[in-house]
Amino acid sequence: MVLDRRIPANVPNIKTDLLFLRCRDAVIFGAKRENWRPPSYRFAPNYLRDLAPPAAEEAAAELEGYKLRWPEFERELQRDRRETEERAEAVRLDGEKAQKQAASEKRKQAAAAAKA
C-alpha cells in the first residue's frame, strides 16, 4: 500500500481519513486515521528488514516492481482526488443554489404578505 503525503487528506496533523492505494490491484481506499498504526500498517523498509532472507528478497523485488509502476498509480490517485474534489464542489454549489432559491422564495412571500 502507498500513503502519498502530497494528497491534502494525507497531510499530518489533520482529522480526515487517509487515502491509500493498494498496489496489487490499484484500488484506492480510505482508512480511519486512528487505525493507521502497526501492526496494520508498516513502513516498507522496516517490513523488509524484519523478513527472513528468502522472503525479504522476494518482497523487495515486488516492491521494486510497484515503484516502477508508481507513475501509473500516482495518476490514478490524482484522478480520484480530482473527482472527489469536483463532486464536493458540485454539492457545495447545489447547496448555495438551494439557499438562494429559498431566500428568493421567502422574499416573494414577504412581499406578497405586505401587499395583502
Short mmCIF file of the C-alpha atoms (twelve columns), coordinates in Angstrom:
data_MODEL
# 
_entry.id   MODEL 
# 
loop_
_atom_site.group_PDB 
_atom_site.id 
_atom_site.type_symbol 
_atom_site.label_atom_id 
_atom_site.label_alt_id 
_atom_site.label_comp_id 
_atom_site.label_asym_id 
_atom_site.label_seq_id 
_atom_site.Cartn_x 
_atom_site.Cartn_y 
_atom_site.Cartn_z 
_atom_site.pdbx_PDB_model_num 
ATOM 1   C CA . MET A 1   0.000   0.000   0.000   1 
ATOM 2   C CA . VAL A 2   1.021   3.571   -0.589  1 
ATOM 3   C CA . LEU A 3   0.237   6.614   1.523   1 
ATOM 4   C CA . ASP A 4   1.022   9.695   -0.571  1 
ATOM 5   C CA . ARG A 5   1.577   12.664  1.757   1 
ATOM 6   C CA . ARG A 6   1.145   15.088  -1.163  1 
ATOM 7   C CA . ILE A 7   -2.593  14.375  -1.141  1 
ATOM 8   C CA . PRO A 8   -4.283  17.022  1.045   1 
ATOM 9   C CA . ALA A 9   -6.242  14.414  3.041   1 
ATOM 10  C CA . ASN A 10  -2.993  12.612  3.930   1 
ATOM 11  C CA . VAL A 11  -1.153  15.605  5.378   1 
ATOM 12  C CA . PRO A 12  -0.087  15.047  9.008   1 
ATOM 13  C CA . ASN A 13  -1.980  16.659  11.883  1 
ATOM 14  C CA . ILE A 14  -5.435  16.854  10.335  1 
ATOM 15  C CA . LYS A 15  -8.511  14.855  11.282  1 
ATOM 16  C CA . THR A 16  -9.709  13.466  7.925   1 
ATOM 17  C CA . ASP A 17  -9.489  9.819   6.881   1 
ATOM 18  C CA . LEU A 18  -6.367  8.759   4.994   1 
ATOM 19  C CA . LEU A 19  -6.403  7.827   1.323   1 
ATOM 20  C CA . PHE A 20  -4.332  4.752   0.378   1 
ATOM 21  C CA . LEU A 21  -3.537  2.964   -2.844  1 
ATOM 22  C CA . ARG A 22  -3.280  -0.821  -2.645  1 
ATOM 23  C CA . CYS A 23  -0.596  -1.718  -5.193  1 
ATOM 24  C CA . ARG A 24  -1.522  -5.301  -6.045  1 
ATOM 25  C CA . ASP A 25  -4.842  -4.276  -7.648  1 
ATOM 26  C CA . ALA A 26  -4.565  -0.450  -7.828  1 
ATOM 27  C CA . VAL A 27  -7.587  0.007   -5.549  1 
ATOM 28  C CA . ILE A 28  -7.909  3.349   -3.782  1 
ATOM 29  C CA . PHE A 29  -9.484  3.220   -0.350  1 
ATOM 30  C CA . GLY A 30  -9.919  5.328   2.744   1 
ATOM 31  C CA . ALA A 31  -8.883  4.330   6.246   1 
ATOM 32  C CA . LYS A 32  -9.535  5.926   9.602   1 
ATOM 33  C CA . ARG A 33  -6.503  7.915   10.671  1 
ATOM 34  C CA . GLU A 34  -6.685  6.490   14.208  1 
ATOM 35  C CA . ASN A 35  -6.270  2.954   12.780  1 
ATOM 36  C CA . TRP A 36  -3.066  3.870   10.960  1 
ATOM 37  C CA . ARG A 37  -0.537  2.211   13.225  1 
ATOM 38  C CA . PRO A 38  1.378   -1.060  13.481  1 
ATOM 39  C CA . PRO A 39  0.773   -3.903  13.044  1 
ATOM 40  C CA . SER A 40  -1.882  -2.939  10.474  1 
ATOM 41  C CA . TYR A 41  0.487   -0.620  8.593   1 
ATOM 42  C CA . ARG A 42  4.286   -0.678  8.435   1 
ATOM 43  C CA . PHE A 43  6.897   1.363   6.611   1 
ATOM 44  C CA . ALA A 44  8.184   -0.811  3.738   1 
ATOM 45  C CA . PRO A 45  11.917  -0.705  4.622   1 
ATOM 46  C CA . ASN A 46  11.143  -1.743  8.205   1 
ATOM 47  C CA . TYR A 47  8.892   -4.546  6.977   1 
ATOM 48  C CA . LEU A 48  11.575  -5.835  4.590   1 
ATOM 49  C CA . ARG A 49  14.275  -5.657  7.266   1 
ATOM 50  C CA . ASP A 50  12.227  -7.900  9.576   1 
ATOM 51  C CA . LEU A 51  11.633  -10.642 6.975   1 
ATOM 52  C CA . ALA A 52  13.778  -13.763 6.660   1 
ATOM 53  C CA . PRO A 53  16.252  -13.607 3.715   1 
ATOM 54  C CA . PRO A 54  14.316  -15.508 1.005   1 
ATOM 55  C CA . ALA A 55  11.054  -13.718 1.805   1 
ATOM 56  C CA . ALA A 56  12.842  -10.360 2.108   1 
ATOM 57  C CA . GLU A 57  14.373  -10.728 -1.363  1 
ATOM 58  C CA . GLU A 58  11.033  -11.670 -2.885  1 
ATOM 59  C CA . ALA A 59  9.224   -8.809  -1.145  1 
ATOM 60  C CA . ALA A 60  11.972  -6.335  -2.144  1 
ATOM 61  C CA . ALA A 61  11.632  -7.392  -5.793  1 
ATOM 62  C CA . GLU A 62  7.865   -6.977  -5.579  1 
ATOM 63  C CA . LEU A 63  8.322   -3.519  -4.040  1 
ATOM 64  C CA . GLU A 64  10.681  -2.533  -6.872  1 
ATOM 65  C CA . GLY A 65  8.011   -3.580  -9.380  1 
ATOM 66  C CA . TYR A 66  5.484   -1.351  -7.641  1 
ATOM 67  C CA . LYS A 67  7.969   1.521   -7.632  1 
ATOM 68  C CA . LEU A 68  8.314   1.158   -11.404 1 
ATOM 69  C CA . ARG A 69  4.532   1.375   -11.705 1 
ATOM 70  C CA . TRP A 70  4.335   4.398   -9.368  1 
ATOM 71  C CA . PRO A 71  3.624   6.944   -12.159 1 
ATOM 72  C CA . GLU A 72  0.564   4.896   -13.139 1 
ATOM 73  C CA . PHE A 73  -0.577  4.629   -9.515  1 
ATOM 74  C CA . GLU A 74  0.066   8.312   -8.916  1 
ATOM 75  C CA . ARG A 75  -2.116  9.289   -11.897 1 
ATOM 76  C CA . GLU A 76  -4.909  7.112   -10.513 1 
ATOM 77  C CA . LEU A 77  -4.643  8.740   -7.079  1 
ATOM 78  C CA . GLN A 78  -4.665  12.211  -8.624  1 
ATOM 79  C CA . ARG A 79  -7.676  11.346  -10.785 1 
ATOM 80  C CA . ASP A 80  -9.552  10.014  -7.771  1 
ATOM 81  C CA . ARG A 81  -8.682  13.089  -5.710  1 
ATOM 82  C CA . ARG A 82  -9.726  15.424  -8.539  1 
ATOM 83  C CA . GLU A 83  -13.066 13.620  -8.978  1 
ATOM 84  C CA . THR A 84  -13.706 13.764  -5.233  1 
ATOM 85  C CA . GLU A 85  -12.964 17.484  -5.161  1 
ATOM 86  C CA . GLU A 86  -15.231 18.062  -8.179  1 
ATOM 87  C CA . ARG A 87  -18.093 16.167  -6.511  1 
ATOM 88  C CA . ALA A 88  -17.617 18.166  -3.307  1 
ATOM 89  C CA . GLU A 89  -17.665 21.424  -5.278  1 
ATOM 90  C CA . ALA A 90  -20.847 20.352  -7.098  1 
ATOM 91  C CA . VAL A 91  -22.526 19.569  -3.759  1 
ATOM 92  C CA . ARG A 92  -21.423 22.942  -2.386  1 
ATOM 93  C CA . LEU A 93  -22.782 24.778  -5.443  1 
ATOM 94  C CA . ASP A 94  -26.075 22.873  -5.242  1 
ATOM 95  C CA . GLY A 95  -26.366 23.878  -1.583  1 
ATOM 96  C CA . GLU A 96  -25.710 27.528  -2.411  1 
ATOM 97  C CA . LYS A 97  -28.286 27.413  -5.212  1 
ATOM 98  C CA . ALA A 98  -30.887 25.888  -2.878  1 
ATOM 99  C CA . GLN A 99  -30.189 28.575  -0.252  1 
ATOM 100 C CA . LYS A 100 -30.551 31.353  -2.838  1 
ATOM 101 C CA . GLN A 101 -33.809 29.856  -4.100  1 
ATOM 102 C CA . ALA A 102 -35.143 29.578  -0.545  1 
ATOM 103 C CA . ALA A 103 -34.162 33.192  0.195   1 
ATOM 104 C CA . SER A 104 -35.806 34.365  -3.035  1 
ATOM 105 C CA . GLU A 105 -38.977 32.447  -2.192  1 
ATOM 106 C CA . LYS A 106 -39.028 33.998  1.291   1 
ATOM 107 C CA . ARG A 107 -38.710 37.497  -0.192  1 
ATOM 108 C CA . LYS A 108 -41.571 36.779  -2.604  1 
ATOM 109 C CA . GLN A 109 -43.740 35.517  0.254   1 
ATOM 110 C CA . ALA A 110 -42.871 38.542  2.396   1 
ATOM 111 C CA . ALA A 111 -43.689 40.902  -0.488  1 
ATOM 112 C CA . ALA A 112 -46.992 39.119  -1.118  1 
ATOM 113 C CA . ALA A 113 -47.855 39.274  2.597   1 
ATOM 114 C CA . ALA A 114 -47.037 43.002  2.697   1 
ATOM 115 C CA . LYS A 115 -49.412 43.663  -0.232  1 
ATOM 116 C CA . ALA A 116 -52.260 41.771  1.433   1 
# 
